[in-house]
């Protein structure tokens, strides 16, 4: 029972549905909808206030604000989509500042894996009829990075909660 009250487990339970929805919508429509991003952030805003001391809560909200500003710049210069940058900002409070380097390494590894799996699935001729309604397999040269972002946040929270062992 103690494990269920662990703040990281609580964060995982509230983030996971949003991660799944962001990944699916990015695969299907090449979009991460604002309601998904806003829901993820508001879920942290409410639950985070209950499970973290006020100073740590404020730091994590500041992380989101910083990532939103950086994301807007990257989007303005064409380096990433707006949905991705907003989702990154919504994800930021779920990641402990001291884990930033570890999270970025996880993100890099999962970037390679998710691109390879996505391209591999798209290359299987037998699956082409089933992928017809999924925009991410119809647009060439683009990748639904929300899949990677979602997988990275979910894997990070699973590892932090000690549920991977």
mmCIF file of C-alpha atoms in Angstrom:
data_model
loop_
_atom_site.group_PDB
_atom_site.id
_atom_site.type_symbol
_atom_site.label_atom_id
_atom_site.label_comp_id
_atom_site.label_asym_id
_atom_site.label_seq_id
_atom_site.Cartn_x
_atom_site.Cartn_y
_atom_site.Cartn_z
ATOM 1 C CA UNK A 1 0.000 0.000 0.000
ATOM 2 C CA UNK A 2 2.887 2.363 0.715
ATOM 3 C CA UNK A 3 4.035 2.140 -2.909
ATOM 4 C CA UNK A 4 0.710 3.545 -4.143
ATOM 5 C CA UNK A 5 1.207 6.692 -2.079
ATOM 6 C CA UNK A 6 4.661 7.371 -3.552
ATOM 7 C CA UNK A 7 4.517 10.794 -5.307
ATOM 8 C CA UNK A 8 6.143 9.341 -8.418
ATOM 9 C CA UNK A 9 3.493 6.626 -8.672
ATOM 10 C CA UNK A 10 0.802 9.291 -8.309
ATOM 11 C CA UNK A 11 2.467 11.357 -11.070
ATOM 12 C CA UNK A 12 2.669 8.277 -13.298
ATOM 13 C CA UNK A 13 -1.012 7.478 -12.788
ATOM 14 C CA UNK A 14 -2.115 10.986 -13.701
ATOM 15 C CA UNK A 15 0.326 11.417 -16.613
ATOM 16 C CA UNK A 16 -0.131 8.048 -18.324
ATOM 17 C CA UNK A 17 -3.576 8.663 -19.877
ATOM 18 C CA UNK A 18 -2.378 11.985 -21.303
ATOM 19 C CA UNK A 19 0.782 10.338 -22.665
ATOM 20 C CA UNK A 20 -1.246 7.638 -24.386
ATOM 21 C CA UNK A 21 -3.667 10.161 -25.836
ATOM 22 C CA UNK A 22 -0.863 12.451 -27.080
ATOM 23 C CA UNK A 23 0.929 9.539 -28.751
ATOM 24 C CA UNK A 24 -2.213 8.245 -30.450
ATOM 25 C CA UNK A 25 -3.354 11.666 -31.658
ATOM 26 C CA UNK A 26 0.125 12.455 -32.979
ATOM 27 C CA UNK A 27 0.243 9.127 -34.829
ATOM 28 C CA UNK A 28 -3.256 9.521 -36.219
ATOM 29 C CA UNK A 29 -3.413 13.266 -36.903
ATOM 30 C CA UNK A 30 0.186 14.539 -36.528
ATOM 31 C CA UNK A 31 -1.130 16.847 -33.790
ATOM 32 C CA UNK A 32 -0.995 17.031 -30.034
ATOM 33 C CA UNK A 33 -4.150 18.855 -29.117
ATOM 34 C CA UNK A 34 -4.172 21.776 -26.710
ATOM 35 C CA UNK A 35 -6.752 20.042 -24.514
ATOM 36 C CA UNK A 36 -4.334 17.139 -24.017
ATOM 37 C CA UNK A 37 -1.467 19.449 -23.119
ATOM 38 C CA UNK A 38 -3.600 21.645 -20.897
ATOM 39 C CA UNK A 39 -5.059 18.571 -19.185
ATOM 40 C CA UNK A 40 -1.596 17.205 -18.430
ATOM 41 C CA UNK A 41 -0.449 20.525 -16.999
ATOM 42 C CA UNK A 42 -3.616 21.097 -14.954
ATOM 43 C CA UNK A 43 -3.414 17.562 -13.582
ATOM 44 C CA UNK A 44 0.062 18.355 -12.281
ATOM 45 C CA UNK A 45 -1.030 21.793 -11.038
ATOM 46 C CA UNK A 46 -3.736 20.263 -8.859
ATOM 47 C CA UNK A 47 -2.064 17.046 -7.735
ATOM 48 C CA UNK A 48 1.402 18.594 -7.438
ATOM 49 C CA UNK A 49 0.065 21.127 -4.969
ATOM 50 C CA UNK A 50 -1.117 18.255 -2.796
ATOM 51 C CA UNK A 51 2.002 16.055 -2.933
ATOM 52 C CA UNK A 52 4.935 18.503 -3.000
ATOM 53 C CA UNK A 53 6.141 21.183 -0.597
ATOM 54 C CA UNK A 54 5.312 24.644 -1.902
ATOM 55 C CA UNK A 55 8.921 25.548 -2.811
ATOM 56 C CA UNK A 56 9.398 22.363 -4.871
ATOM 57 C CA UNK A 57 5.980 22.812 -6.460
ATOM 58 C CA UNK A 58 6.888 26.375 -7.471
ATOM 59 C CA UNK A 59 10.197 25.189 -8.942
ATOM 60 C CA UNK A 60 8.431 22.580 -11.052
ATOM 61 C CA UNK A 61 5.883 25.116 -12.297
ATOM 62 C CA UNK A 62 8.806 27.418 -13.173
ATOM 63 C CA UNK A 63 10.330 24.543 -15.170
ATOM 64 C CA UNK A 64 7.134 24.430 -17.222
ATOM 65 C CA UNK A 65 7.232 28.182 -17.842
ATOM 66 C CA UNK A 66 10.866 28.030 -18.934
ATOM 67 C CA UNK A 67 10.245 25.110 -21.274
ATOM 68 C CA UNK A 68 7.227 26.904 -22.740
ATOM 69 C CA UNK A 69 9.379 29.948 -23.528
ATOM 70 C CA UNK A 70 12.149 27.815 -25.050
ATOM 71 C CA UNK A 71 9.554 25.793 -26.971
ATOM 72 C CA UNK A 72 7.968 28.919 -28.423
ATOM 73 C CA UNK A 73 11.384 30.050 -29.663
ATOM 74 C CA UNK A 74 12.123 26.648 -31.203
ATOM 75 C CA UNK A 75 8.690 26.620 -32.851
ATOM 76 C CA UNK A 76 9.107 30.186 -34.127
ATOM 77 C CA UNK A 77 12.373 29.234 -35.816
ATOM 78 C CA UNK A 78 10.850 26.065 -37.281
ATOM 79 C CA UNK A 79 12.767 23.511 -35.238
ATOM 80 C CA UNK A 80 9.696 21.777 -33.798
ATOM 81 C CA UNK A 81 5.938 21.828 -33.951
ATOM 82 C CA UNK A 82 3.847 23.898 -31.599
ATOM 83 C CA UNK A 83 2.090 20.864 -30.134
ATOM 84 C CA UNK A 84 5.432 19.277 -29.290
ATOM 85 C CA UNK A 85 6.740 22.417 -27.604
ATOM 86 C CA UNK A 86 3.581 22.857 -25.535
ATOM 87 C CA UNK A 87 3.584 19.178 -24.565
ATOM 88 C CA UNK A 88 7.219 19.472 -23.453
ATOM 89 C CA UNK A 89 6.232 22.403 -21.238
ATOM 90 C CA UNK A 90 3.363 20.394 -19.743
ATOM 91 C CA UNK A 91 5.721 17.444 -19.145
ATOM 92 C CA UNK A 92 8.399 19.529 -17.447
ATOM 93 C CA UNK A 93 6.897 19.636 -13.937
ATOM 94 C CA UNK A 94 6.716 15.855 -13.851
ATOM 95 C CA UNK A 95 10.520 15.645 -14.120
ATOM 96 C CA UNK A 96 12.714 16.372 -11.113
ATOM 97 C CA UNK A 97 15.289 19.044 -11.945
ATOM 98 C CA UNK A 98 18.100 16.803 -10.699
ATOM 99 C CA UNK A 99 17.025 14.154 -13.202
ATOM 100 C CA UNK A 100 17.228 16.424 -16.260
ATOM 101 C CA UNK A 101 20.396 14.839 -17.662
ATOM 102 C CA UNK A 102 19.095 11.315 -17.125
ATOM 103 C CA UNK A 103 15.781 12.270 -18.715
ATOM 104 C CA UNK A 104 17.519 13.761 -21.764
ATOM 105 C CA UNK A 105 19.540 10.560 -22.209
ATOM 106 C CA UNK A 106 16.332 8.538 -21.994
ATOM 107 C CA UNK A 107 14.716 10.902 -24.504
ATOM 108 C CA UNK A 108 17.653 10.496 -26.904
ATOM 109 C CA UNK A 109 17.555 6.708 -26.695
ATOM 110 C CA UNK A 110 13.789 6.593 -27.147
ATOM 111 C CA UNK A 111 14.049 9.034 -30.064
ATOM 112 C CA UNK A 112 16.145 6.504 -31.955
ATOM 113 C CA UNK A 113 13.918 3.611 -30.945
ATOM 114 C CA UNK A 114 10.573 5.252 -31.733
ATOM 115 C CA UNK A 115 11.729 6.558 -35.119
ATOM 116 C CA UNK A 116 13.070 3.105 -36.042
ATOM 117 C CA UNK A 117 9.884 1.338 -34.921
ATOM 118 C CA UNK A 118 7.640 3.898 -36.660
ATOM 119 C CA UNK A 119 9.591 3.628 -39.926
ATOM 120 C CA UNK A 120 9.719 -0.160 -39.607
ATOM 121 C CA UNK A 121 5.967 -0.460 -39.159
ATOM 122 C CA UNK A 122 5.415 1.844 -42.137
ATOM 123 C CA UNK A 123 7.665 -0.322 -44.301
ATOM 124 C CA UNK A 124 5.682 -3.528 -43.740
ATOM 125 C CA UNK A 125 3.534 -3.934 -46.838
ATOM 126 C CA UNK A 126 0.965 -6.125 -45.067
ATOM 127 C CA UNK A 127 0.224 -3.298 -42.605
ATOM 128 C CA UNK A 128 -0.268 -0.538 -45.222
ATOM 129 C CA UNK A 129 -4.073 -1.010 -45.462
ATOM 130 C CA UNK A 130 -4.377 -0.662 -41.678
ATOM 131 C CA UNK A 131 -2.255 2.493 -41.630
ATOM 132 C CA UNK A 132 -4.282 4.327 -44.304
ATOM 133 C CA UNK A 133 -6.168 6.476 -41.770
ATOM 134 C CA UNK A 134 -3.045 7.326 -39.773
ATOM 135 C CA UNK A 135 -1.522 10.549 -41.029
ATOM 136 C CA UNK A 136 1.935 9.898 -39.571
ATOM 137 C CA UNK A 137 2.452 7.053 -42.033
ATOM 138 C CA UNK A 138 1.147 9.116 -44.954
ATOM 139 C CA UNK A 139 3.404 12.162 -44.687
ATOM 140 C CA UNK A 140 6.933 11.562 -45.836
ATOM 141 C CA UNK A 141 9.906 12.904 -43.937
ATOM 142 C CA UNK A 142 7.989 13.820 -40.801
ATOM 143 C CA UNK A 143 7.808 11.995 -37.519
ATOM 144 C CA UNK A 144 5.170 12.265 -34.752
ATOM 145 C CA UNK A 145 7.537 13.274 -31.946
ATOM 146 C CA UNK A 146 4.696 13.168 -29.434
ATOM 147 C CA UNK A 147 5.173 9.402 -29.439
ATOM 148 C CA UNK A 148 8.750 9.834 -28.239
ATOM 149 C CA UNK A 149 7.847 12.533 -25.720
ATOM 150 C CA UNK A 150 5.031 10.445 -24.274
ATOM 151 C CA UNK A 151 7.128 7.296 -24.095
ATOM 152 C CA UNK A 152 9.963 9.203 -22.447
ATOM 153 C CA UNK A 153 7.768 10.694 -19.725
ATOM 154 C CA UNK A 154 6.048 7.364 -19.052
ATOM 155 C CA UNK A 155 9.359 5.441 -18.938
ATOM 156 C CA UNK A 156 10.960 8.092 -16.722
ATOM 157 C CA UNK A 157 8.102 7.936 -14.212
ATOM 158 C CA UNK A 158 8.080 4.128 -14.268
ATOM 159 C CA UNK A 159 11.826 4.050 -13.588
ATOM 160 C CA UNK A 160 11.560 6.667 -10.837
ATOM 161 C CA UNK A 161 8.715 4.812 -9.180
ATOM 162 C CA UNK A 162 10.781 1.649 -9.152
ATOM 163 C CA UNK A 163 8.133 -0.233 -11.098
ATOM 164 C CA UNK A 164 10.545 -1.396 -13.808
ATOM 165 C CA UNK A 165 12.296 -3.929 -11.598
#
